[in-house]
C-alpha cells in the first residue's frame, strides 16, 4: 500500500493520550497506519505532502447522519416545522426515493463531509422504498473513500397502527431482522482498520415496536455489532414516551437492552440527571447534533454534564433535511458555542470541541484504532490551510474552531488521499452534483 510522508506541519494537534501539540513535525504512514511521528523523518521514495503553513489534526468523526436527506435540503413546508410536523412533510417525498437516489445523495453527503475534515462517518438509513438497499450507500462510501459505519435502520409502525410514518414506508419486522443479518454478513468487518462496519438501528421508539427494539438488540449482540437509534430528541419525544410507554426514554432504552458501550443514541437533548447517570454507568454513547437541534428548535443537549459524568460523546451533523449543511468542522464550532450559551464562556474550549469531534466520536463508534494521531493508529488525517483568509491574524491553533477554515486543504483516509488541494480526489464531484440536482428537481415536480 502507498506509503506517505506528511512534512513540516506548522502545528500538529495529535489528540493523543497526552494531547501533544507539535510544531514542525512529520508523520510517516506505512500500510495505512501511522508508523512514526517526529522531526525530519526519512521517507525514502514515498509520496510526500508538504504541510508547511498548515494545521494537521486527526480526521473528524461523524456519529450521526442520514445521507439520503441531502436530496431534501430546504424543502418548503419543512423549513420551520417542529420534529413531528417536519417528518410528516418529508415522509411522502422520501417514499419516492429508489437505489439511484440513495447512491447519489450519499455521495454528495460523503463528499461534503470529506471536504469538512471527516474521515469516518456513520449513516442511519431507516427507509428502503422502491428497491433501495443499505448496499447503495456502502457502494457510495467505497467510491468516495471514507471509512463508513453504515447502520441498517428501520420503521415498522405506520399511520394505520398509530405511528408517524405513512404505511408505504414501514417494513415487516421479520423482514427487517433478516435484512439486518444479510447486510452484517455481507459487509461488516470487525478487524482493526475496517473500512466498513454495519450496525443495527431501528429509527426511533416512535416508529418501531417494543418487540423490534428488543429483538434488534438481541440480534446486534449475537452478531457483535453496534446499535444506534434516536433518543430524547425534544419535548414532544419525551411526552410520547411518557404517554405510550409510561416511562422516560432512558428507562425505555434500559428495559429493552439499549444501554452499554455497544450502543449510541442520537440527540439526547432532554436526558435528565438520572438518565445521564445511567449512560455514564453503562458507557452508553451520545451523538450530539447541535445544528440540527437548533434548526428544529429542540433545545441544547447537556453536553457539559454528559462529559463531566464520563459519558462518551461524539458529534453528528444529522441529516441534511434538518441542518441542512453537512460540515463537521462547523458542527464542532456550533457544539462549542451552544455549551457557552448554556453554561458560560469557559464551558467548552476549542480544543475540547476538537477532541469531541475526533477521539470522542471514535470512542462512540467503538473505534480505538481511529480518532488520534499516534503511532499504531490508522492514518486518517485532516490538513487545514493556516494561510486561509479565515485564519489570517490568528495567534493560536484554537483559531481552527474559533475562526476557521472549515474546509480542508487535504484529507487522508488509511493513508490514501480523498481530498487534495481542497478538491475531491476520488470521484468526479461536479458530475455527482449535477445528477443530484436533476434528481431533486424530479422529486420537486412529482
Ligand atoms: Zn437523525
Short mmCIF file of C-alpha atoms and ligand atoms in Angstrom, two decimals:
data_model
loop_
_atom_site.label_atom_id
_atom_site.label_comp_id
_atom_site.label_asym_id
_atom_site.label_seq_id
_atom_site.Cartn_x
_atom_site.Cartn_y
_atom_site.Cartn_z
CA UNK A 1 0.00 0.00 0.00
CA UNK A 2 1.11 3.58 -0.63
CA UNK A 3 3.45 4.99 1.95
CA UNK A 4 3.18 8.66 2.73
CA UNK A 5 5.26 11.32 4.48
CA UNK A 6 3.47 14.44 5.73
CA UNK A 7 6.18 17.02 6.35
CA UNK A 8 6.78 20.21 8.32
CA UNK A 9 3.29 20.79 9.73
CA UNK A 10 3.11 24.27 11.30
CA UNK A 11 1.13 22.70 14.13
CA UNK A 12 0.23 19.06 14.66
CA UNK A 13 -2.69 18.65 17.09
CA UNK A 14 -2.31 14.95 17.81
CA UNK A 15 -5.27 14.39 20.19
CA UNK A 16 -3.16 11.50 21.51
CA UNK A 17 -3.37 10.36 25.14
CA UNK A 18 -1.25 13.30 26.31
CA UNK A 19 -2.84 15.73 23.79
CA UNK A 20 0.59 16.61 22.39
CA UNK A 21 0.88 19.60 20.07
CA UNK A 22 3.99 19.60 17.91
CA UNK A 23 5.49 22.34 15.72
CA UNK A 24 7.33 21.44 12.51
CA UNK A 25 6.66 17.70 12.88
CA UNK A 26 6.42 14.98 10.23
CA UNK A 27 4.13 11.92 10.09
CA UNK A 28 5.24 8.75 8.33
CA UNK A 29 2.48 6.39 7.15
CA UNK A 30 3.03 2.74 6.24
CA UNK A 31 0.29 0.36 5.08
CA UNK A 32 -2.47 2.73 6.18
CA UNK A 33 -1.08 3.05 9.71
CA UNK A 34 0.87 5.87 11.39
CA UNK A 35 4.38 4.43 11.68
CA UNK A 36 6.38 7.38 13.05
CA UNK A 37 5.91 10.93 14.28
CA UNK A 38 8.93 13.20 14.65
CA UNK A 39 11.20 15.83 13.17
CA UNK A 40 12.74 15.47 9.71
CA UNK A 41 11.80 11.86 9.18
CA UNK A 42 13.26 9.96 6.27
CA UNK A 43 10.51 8.69 4.00
CA UNK A 44 12.77 7.28 1.29
CA UNK A 45 11.00 7.46 -2.05
CA UNK A 46 7.43 7.51 -0.64
CA UNK A 47 4.76 10.08 -1.59
CA UNK A 48 5.09 13.42 0.19
CA UNK A 49 2.65 16.01 1.40
CA UNK A 50 4.08 19.40 2.28
CA UNK A 51 2.28 20.67 5.39
CA UNK A 52 4.20 23.92 5.76
CA UNK A 53 1.68 26.65 6.60
CA UNK A 54 -0.89 24.01 7.57
CA UNK A 55 -2.57 22.77 10.75
CA UNK A 56 -2.74 18.97 10.95
CA UNK A 57 -5.40 17.18 13.01
CA UNK A 58 -6.87 13.70 13.20
CA UNK A 59 -9.70 13.23 10.72
CA UNK A 60 -13.03 14.21 12.26
CA UNK A 61 -15.60 11.53 13.09
CA UNK A 62 -19.30 11.93 12.34
CA UNK A 63 -21.54 9.79 14.53
CA UNK A 64 -24.99 10.61 13.13
CA UNK A 65 -26.26 11.31 9.63
CA UNK A 66 -29.00 10.41 7.19
CA UNK A 67 -27.04 10.84 3.97
CA UNK A 68 -30.09 10.36 1.76
CA UNK A 69 -31.50 13.64 3.05
CA UNK A 70 -29.03 15.71 1.03
CA UNK A 71 -31.73 15.41 -1.65
CA UNK A 72 -34.24 17.25 0.54
CA UNK A 73 -32.46 20.33 1.81
CA UNK A 74 -34.53 23.44 2.47
CA UNK A 75 -37.83 21.86 1.44
CA UNK A 76 -40.66 24.44 1.67
CA UNK A 77 -43.10 23.40 4.37
CA UNK A 78 -40.34 21.67 6.35
CA UNK A 79 -38.17 24.75 6.87
CA UNK A 80 -39.87 25.99 10.02
CA UNK A 81 -41.62 22.91 11.45
CA UNK A 82 -41.04 21.06 14.73
CA UNK A 83 -39.77 17.46 14.57
CA UNK A 84 -43.05 15.56 14.13
CA UNK A 85 -44.55 18.04 11.62
CA UNK A 86 -41.23 18.17 9.79
CA UNK A 87 -41.24 14.37 9.44
CA UNK A 88 -44.81 14.33 8.15
CA UNK A 89 -43.94 16.88 5.43
CA UNK A 90 -40.90 14.87 4.28
CA UNK A 91 -42.06 11.24 4.51
CA UNK A 92 -44.10 11.33 1.24
CA UNK A 93 -41.09 12.78 -0.64
CA UNK A 94 -38.70 10.16 0.75
CA UNK A 95 -41.21 7.48 -0.26
CA UNK A 96 -40.37 8.27 -3.91
CA UNK A 97 -36.65 7.50 -3.48
CA UNK A 98 -35.01 4.43 -5.04
CA UNK A 99 -31.49 2.97 -5.36
CA UNK A 100 -30.09 5.80 -7.50
CA UNK A 101 -31.40 8.50 -5.15
CA UNK A 102 -29.74 6.67 -2.22
CA UNK A 103 -26.42 6.30 -4.04
CA UNK A 104 -26.10 9.83 -5.42
CA UNK A 105 -27.36 11.57 -2.26
CA UNK A 106 -24.90 9.51 -0.20
CA UNK A 107 -22.01 10.52 -2.44
CA UNK A 108 -22.96 14.18 -2.09
CA UNK A 109 -23.21 13.88 1.70
CA UNK A 110 -19.94 11.97 1.97
CA UNK A 111 -18.11 14.45 -0.26
CA UNK A 112 -19.43 17.33 1.82
CA UNK A 113 -18.21 15.60 4.98
CA UNK A 114 -14.79 14.85 3.47
CA UNK A 115 -14.28 18.48 2.48
CA UNK A 116 -15.02 19.47 6.09
CA UNK A 117 -12.34 17.16 7.51
CA UNK A 118 -14.35 14.00 8.19
CA UNK A 119 -12.59 10.67 7.63
CA UNK A 120 -15.03 8.31 9.41
CA UNK A 121 -18.79 8.61 9.34
CA UNK A 122 -21.76 6.60 10.40
CA UNK A 123 -25.02 6.71 8.49
CA UNK A 124 -28.52 5.91 9.71
CA UNK A 125 -30.65 4.70 6.80
CA UNK A 126 -34.11 3.72 8.03
CA UNK A 127 -36.26 3.67 4.88
CA UNK A 128 -35.93 1.40 1.88
CA UNK A 129 -38.54 2.36 -0.73
CA UNK A 130 -38.63 1.10 -4.31
CA UNK A 131 -35.80 -1.41 -4.05
CA UNK A 132 -33.33 0.83 -2.18
CA UNK A 133 -30.83 -1.10 -0.03
CA UNK A 134 -28.11 -0.37 2.51
CA UNK A 135 -25.77 -1.69 -0.19
CA UNK A 136 -26.37 1.53 -2.22
CA UNK A 137 -24.82 3.74 0.45
CA UNK A 138 -21.95 1.34 1.16
CA UNK A 139 -21.07 1.38 -2.55
CA UNK A 140 -21.15 5.20 -2.45
CA UNK A 141 -18.77 5.30 0.53
CA UNK A 142 -16.37 2.84 -1.08
CA UNK A 143 -16.06 5.12 -4.13
CA UNK A 144 -15.65 8.31 -2.10
CA UNK A 145 -13.09 6.57 0.13
CA UNK A 146 -14.35 7.44 3.62
CA UNK A 147 -14.35 4.96 6.46
CA UNK A 148 -18.01 4.04 6.87
CA UNK A 149 -20.15 2.76 9.73
CA UNK A 150 -23.42 2.01 7.95
CA UNK A 151 -26.43 1.21 10.11
CA UNK A 152 -29.44 -0.81 8.98
CA UNK A 153 -32.29 1.35 10.24
CA UNK A 154 -35.98 0.51 10.13
CA UNK A 155 -39.53 1.71 10.69
CA UNK A 156 -42.34 -0.74 11.38
CA UNK A 157 -45.26 1.19 12.91
CA UNK A 158 -47.15 3.02 10.15
CA UNK A 159 -50.00 5.52 10.38
CA UNK A 160 -52.67 2.82 10.47
CA UNK A 161 -51.08 1.39 13.64
CA UNK A 162 -50.86 4.78 15.34
CA UNK A 163 -47.28 5.51 14.22
CA UNK A 164 -45.97 8.61 12.49
CA UNK A 165 -44.69 7.34 9.08
CA UNK A 166 -47.03 6.51 6.18
CA UNK A 167 -47.70 2.79 5.79
CA UNK A 168 -45.78 2.72 2.47
CA UNK A 169 -42.51 3.49 4.31
CA UNK A 170 -42.71 0.82 7.00
CA UNK A 171 -41.47 -2.75 6.74
CA UNK A 172 -42.44 -6.07 8.19
CA UNK A 173 -40.42 -6.76 11.36
CA UNK A 174 -39.28 -10.25 10.37
CA UNK A 175 -38.06 -8.89 7.02
CA UNK A 176 -36.19 -6.10 8.81
CA UNK A 177 -34.33 -8.54 11.04
CA UNK A 178 -33.45 -10.88 8.19
CA UNK A 179 -32.10 -7.97 6.11
CA UNK A 180 -30.02 -6.88 9.13
CA UNK A 181 -28.45 -10.34 9.15
CA UNK A 182 -27.88 -10.19 5.37
CA UNK A 183 -26.04 -6.85 5.43
CA UNK A 184 -23.98 -7.71 8.53
CA UNK A 185 -22.86 -10.99 6.93
CA UNK A 186 -22.14 -9.28 3.61
CA UNK A 187 -20.34 -6.12 4.76
CA UNK A 188 -19.39 -5.96 8.45
CA UNK A 189 -15.65 -6.07 9.08
CA UNK A 190 -14.78 -6.36 12.80
CA UNK A 191 -11.00 -6.10 12.29
CA UNK A 192 -8.89 -3.05 13.23
CA UNK A 193 -8.60 -0.74 10.24
CA UNK A 194 -12.00 -1.81 8.89
CA UNK A 195 -13.28 0.46 6.11
CA UNK A 196 -16.89 -0.77 6.51
CA UNK A 197 -18.79 -1.74 9.62
CA UNK A 198 -22.50 -2.33 9.95
CA UNK A 199 -24.77 -1.58 12.91
CA UNK A 200 -28.41 -2.26 13.75
CA UNK A 201 -30.57 0.86 14.08
CA UNK A 202 -34.38 0.94 14.42
CA UNK A 203 -35.31 4.55 13.62
CA UNK A 204 -36.75 5.68 16.95
CA UNK A 205 -39.02 4.50 19.75
CA UNK A 206 -41.95 6.20 17.97
CA UNK A 207 -41.55 4.36 14.65
CA UNK A 208 -40.89 0.75 15.70
CA UNK A 209 -42.45 -1.64 18.22
CA UNK A 210 -41.11 -2.58 21.61
CA UNK A 211 -40.57 -6.12 20.26
CA UNK A 212 -38.42 -4.88 17.40
CA UNK A 213 -36.31 -2.75 19.76
CA UNK A 214 -35.68 -5.80 21.94
CA UNK A 215 -35.08 -8.22 19.06
CA UNK A 216 -32.75 -5.78 17.32
CA UNK A 217 -30.64 -5.57 20.48
CA UNK A 218 -30.50 -9.37 20.78
CA UNK A 219 -29.52 -9.68 17.13
CA UNK A 220 -26.83 -6.99 17.39
CA UNK A 221 -25.27 -8.67 20.42
CA UNK A 222 -25.44 -12.08 18.81
CA UNK A 223 -23.56 -10.65 15.81
CA UNK A 224 -21.23 -8.46 17.94
CA UNK A 225 -22.19 -5.27 16.08
CA UNK A 226 -23.16 -1.88 17.49
CA UNK A 227 -26.66 -0.43 17.93
CA UNK A 228 -27.95 3.05 17.21
CA UNK A 229 -31.21 4.99 17.38
CA UNK A 230 -32.70 8.45 18.11
CA UNK A 231 -33.50 9.17 21.75
CA UNK A 232 -34.91 12.02 23.86
CA UNK A 233 -34.69 14.48 20.99
CA UNK A 234 -37.21 17.09 22.16
CA UNK A 235 -40.19 17.71 24.46
CA UNK A 236 -42.64 16.00 22.07
CA UNK A 237 -40.42 12.92 22.15
CA UNK A 238 -40.45 12.81 25.99
CA UNK A 239 -44.23 13.35 26.08
CA UNK A 240 -44.71 10.48 23.58
CA UNK A 241 -42.56 8.16 25.70
CA UNK A 242 -44.44 9.01 28.92
CA UNK A 243 -47.82 8.60 27.24
CA UNK A 244 -47.19 5.43 25.19
CA UNK A 245 -44.64 3.60 27.32
CA UNK A 246 -45.32 5.05 30.77
CA UNK A 247 -41.67 5.93 31.31
CA UNK A 248 -38.92 8.29 30.22
CA UNK A 249 -36.70 7.37 27.23
CA UNK A 250 -33.74 6.34 29.38
CA UNK A 251 -35.86 3.78 31.23
CA UNK A 252 -37.32 2.53 27.93
CA UNK A 253 -33.84 2.10 26.49
CA UNK A 254 -32.54 0.30 29.56
CA UNK A 255 -35.54 -2.07 29.75
CA UNK A 256 -35.05 -3.18 26.14
CA UNK A 257 -31.29 -3.70 26.25
CA UNK A 258 -30.41 -0.37 24.68
CA UNK A 259 -27.63 0.70 27.06
CA UNK A 260 -23.98 -0.32 27.01
CA UNK A 261 -20.72 0.54 25.28
CA UNK A 262 -22.04 -1.05 22.08
CA UNK A 263 -24.92 1.46 21.90
CA UNK A 264 -25.01 5.09 20.85
CA UNK A 265 -28.06 7.34 20.80
CA UNK A 266 -28.55 10.44 18.65
CA UNK A 267 -29.53 13.80 20.21
CA UNK A 268 -30.28 13.07 23.90
CA UNK A 269 -31.22 16.74 24.25
CA UNK A 270 -33.68 16.03 27.05
CA UNK A 271 -31.83 13.49 29.20
CA UNK A 272 -32.33 14.24 32.90
CA UNK A 273 -29.76 13.77 35.68
CA UNK A 274 -30.78 10.16 36.33
CA UNK A 275 -30.52 9.29 32.65
CA UNK A 276 -27.11 10.94 32.39
CA UNK A 277 -26.00 8.79 35.33
CA UNK A 278 -27.41 5.69 33.61
CA UNK A 279 -25.50 6.48 30.41
CA UNK A 280 -22.29 7.11 32.38
CA UNK A 281 -22.54 3.86 34.35
CA UNK A 282 -23.34 1.81 31.25
CA UNK A 283 -20.85 3.64 28.97
CA UNK A 284 -23.68 4.34 26.51
CA UNK A 285 -22.61 6.81 23.81
CA UNK A 286 -24.27 10.02 22.60
CA UNK A 287 -24.20 11.55 19.11
CA UNK A 288 -24.56 15.28 19.76
CA UNK A 289 -26.09 17.15 16.81
CA UNK A 290 -26.06 20.84 17.75
CA UNK A 291 -27.04 22.40 14.38
CA UNK A 292 -29.98 20.02 13.90
CA UNK A 293 -31.10 20.72 17.47
CA UNK A 294 -31.01 24.46 16.71
CA UNK A 295 -32.72 24.05 13.33
CA UNK A 296 -35.62 22.04 14.79
CA UNK A 297 -35.74 24.14 17.97
CA UNK A 298 -35.23 21.02 20.08
CA UNK A 299 -33.04 22.61 22.74
CA UNK A 300 -29.43 22.41 23.93
CA UNK A 301 -28.12 18.95 24.82
CA UNK A 302 -26.47 18.73 28.25
CA UNK A 303 -23.04 18.04 26.78
CA UNK A 304 -21.11 19.64 29.65
CA UNK A 305 -22.94 17.44 32.15
CA UNK A 306 -22.57 14.35 29.93
CA UNK A 307 -18.82 14.86 29.55
CA UNK A 308 -18.33 15.64 33.24
CA UNK A 309 -20.17 12.41 34.11
CA UNK A 310 -17.92 10.43 31.75
CA UNK A 311 -20.47 9.67 29.02
CA UNK A 312 -18.79 9.09 25.62
CA UNK A 313 -19.87 11.98 23.35
CA UNK A 314 -19.28 12.39 19.63
CA UNK A 315 -20.64 14.84 17.08
CA UNK A 316 -23.18 14.35 14.34
CA UNK A 317 -24.22 16.67 11.53
CA UNK A 318 -27.55 14.78 11.39
CA UNK A 319 -29.48 14.50 8.14
CA UNK A 320 -29.37 17.31 5.62
CA UNK A 321 -33.11 17.91 5.90
CA UNK A 322 -32.59 19.25 9.42
CA UNK A 323 -29.26 21.05 9.36
CA UNK A 324 -29.13 21.46 6.28
CA UNK A 325 -25.36 21.63 5.92
CA UNK A 326 -23.16 18.58 6.46
CA UNK A 327 -19.98 20.41 7.51
CA UNK A 328 -18.50 18.62 10.52
CA UNK A 329 -15.95 21.33 11.33
CA UNK A 330 -18.78 23.86 11.53
CA UNK A 331 -20.67 21.38 13.72
CA UNK A 332 -17.76 21.26 16.19
CA UNK A 333 -17.78 25.05 16.37
CA UNK A 334 -21.53 25.04 16.99
CA UNK A 335 -21.14 22.45 19.77
CA UNK A 336 -18.63 24.73 21.49
CA UNK A 337 -20.83 27.82 21.09
CA UNK A 338 -24.02 26.15 22.37
CA UNK A 339 -22.36 24.98 25.58
CA UNK A 340 -21.22 28.56 26.09
CA UNK A 341 -24.76 29.85 25.56
CA UNK A 342 -25.95 27.47 28.24
CA UNK A 343 -23.06 27.46 30.70
CA UNK A 344 -20.79 30.46 30.10
CA UNK A 345 -17.71 31.29 28.02
CA UNK A 346 -15.46 28.88 29.90
CA UNK A 347 -17.84 25.91 29.46
CA UNK A 348 -16.10 24.45 26.42
CA UNK A 349 -12.77 25.29 24.82
CA UNK A 350 -11.99 24.99 21.12
CA UNK A 351 -9.60 22.15 21.95
CA UNK A 352 -12.28 20.24 23.83
CA UNK A 353 -14.68 20.65 20.91
CA UNK A 354 -11.99 19.30 18.58
CA UNK A 355 -11.43 16.40 20.97
CA UNK A 356 -15.15 15.53 20.89
CA UNK A 357 -15.06 15.78 17.08
CA UNK A 358 -12.12 13.37 16.81
CA UNK A 359 -11.34 10.92 19.59
CA UNK A 360 -14.78 11.42 21.16
CA UNK A 361 -16.53 10.27 18.00
CA UNK A 362 -14.11 7.38 17.53
CA UNK A 363 -14.88 6.18 21.06
CA UNK A 364 -18.63 6.41 20.44
CA UNK A 365 -18.27 4.27 17.30
CA UNK A 366 -16.09 1.72 19.09
CA UNK A 367 -13.01 2.64 17.04
CA UNK A 368 -9.95 2.68 19.29
CA UNK A 369 -7.88 2.46 16.10
CA UNK A 370 -9.01 5.94 14.92
CA UNK A 371 -9.54 9.49 16.18
CA UNK A 372 -5.98 10.47 17.10
CA UNK A 373 -2.57 10.88 15.52
CA UNK A 374 -0.38 8.37 17.33
CA UNK A 375 1.91 5.56 16.27
CA UNK A 376 -0.12 2.43 15.52
CA UNK A 377 -3.38 4.29 14.82
CA UNK A 378 -4.94 4.37 11.36
CA UNK A 379 -3.68 7.18 9.11
CA UNK A 380 -6.89 9.24 9.00
CA UNK A 381 -5.57 12.79 8.83
CA UNK A 382 -7.03 16.24 8.06
CA UNK A 383 -4.86 19.12 6.87
CA UNK A 384 -6.12 22.68 7.15
CA UNK A 385 -4.57 25.70 5.44
CA UNK A 386 -3.48 28.17 8.12
CA UNK A 387 -2.90 30.72 5.34
CA UNK A 388 -6.62 30.83 4.51
CA UNK A 389 -8.35 34.16 4.96
CA UNK A 390 -10.35 32.93 7.98
CA UNK A 391 -7.13 32.05 9.79
CA UNK A 392 -5.17 35.20 8.94
CA UNK A 393 -4.06 37.03 12.09
CA UNK A 394 -4.66 34.13 14.43
CA UNK A 395 -2.37 33.65 17.45
CA UNK A 396 -3.11 30.03 18.26
CA UNK A 397 -4.31 26.80 16.69
CA UNK A 398 -7.59 27.21 18.61
CA UNK A 399 -8.42 29.53 15.70
CA UNK A 400 -9.33 26.41 13.74
CA UNK A 401 -12.65 26.32 15.61
CA UNK A 402 -12.88 29.91 16.80
CA UNK A 403 -12.27 31.21 13.28
CA UNK A 404 -11.67 28.65 10.55
CA UNK A 405 -11.16 27.45 7.86
CA UNK A 406 -13.98 24.91 7.96
CA UNK A 407 -12.86 23.16 4.77
CA UNK A 408 -9.73 21.06 4.47
CA UNK A 409 -6.82 21.51 2.12
CA UNK A 410 -6.09 17.76 2.14
CA UNK A 411 -7.60 14.65 3.70
CA UNK A 412 -6.17 11.16 4.05
CA UNK A 413 -8.07 8.01 4.98
CA UNK A 414 -5.96 4.91 5.64
CA UNK A 415 -3.11 6.99 4.16
CA UNK A 416 -4.94 7.48 0.85
CA UNK A 417 -5.78 10.97 -0.44
CA UNK A 418 -9.53 11.65 -0.51
CA UNK A 419 -9.13 15.45 -0.78
CA UNK A 420 -6.17 17.13 -2.48
CA UNK A 421 -5.76 20.91 -2.92
CA UNK A 422 -9.24 21.42 -1.50
CA UNK A 423 -10.93 19.16 -4.09
CA UNK A 424 -12.28 15.62 -4.00
CA UNK A 425 -9.57 13.33 -5.38
CA UNK A 426 -11.66 10.16 -5.62
CA UNK A 427 -14.86 10.97 -7.54
CA UNK A 428 -15.99 13.45 -10.19
CA UNK A 429 -17.93 15.62 -7.77
CA UNK A 430 -19.22 18.07 -10.41
CA UNK A 431 -20.90 15.19 -12.23
CA UNK A 432 -22.42 13.86 -8.99
CA UNK A 433 -23.74 17.31 -8.02
CA UNK A 434 -25.29 17.66 -11.50
CA UNK A 435 -27.08 14.34 -11.14
CA UNK A 436 -28.20 15.19 -7.59
CA UNK A 437 -29.78 18.45 -8.76
CA UNK A 438 -31.60 16.64 -11.58
CA UNK A 439 -32.98 14.11 -9.08
CA UNK A 440 -34.01 16.89 -6.68
CA UNK A 441 -35.89 18.70 -9.47
CA UNK A 442 -37.72 15.49 -10.38
CA UNK A 443 -38.77 14.95 -6.77
CA UNK A 444 -39.97 18.55 -6.54
CA UNK A 445 -42.02 18.26 -9.75
CA UNK A 446 -43.71 14.95 -8.86
ZN1 LIG B 1 -31.29 11.82 12.92
#
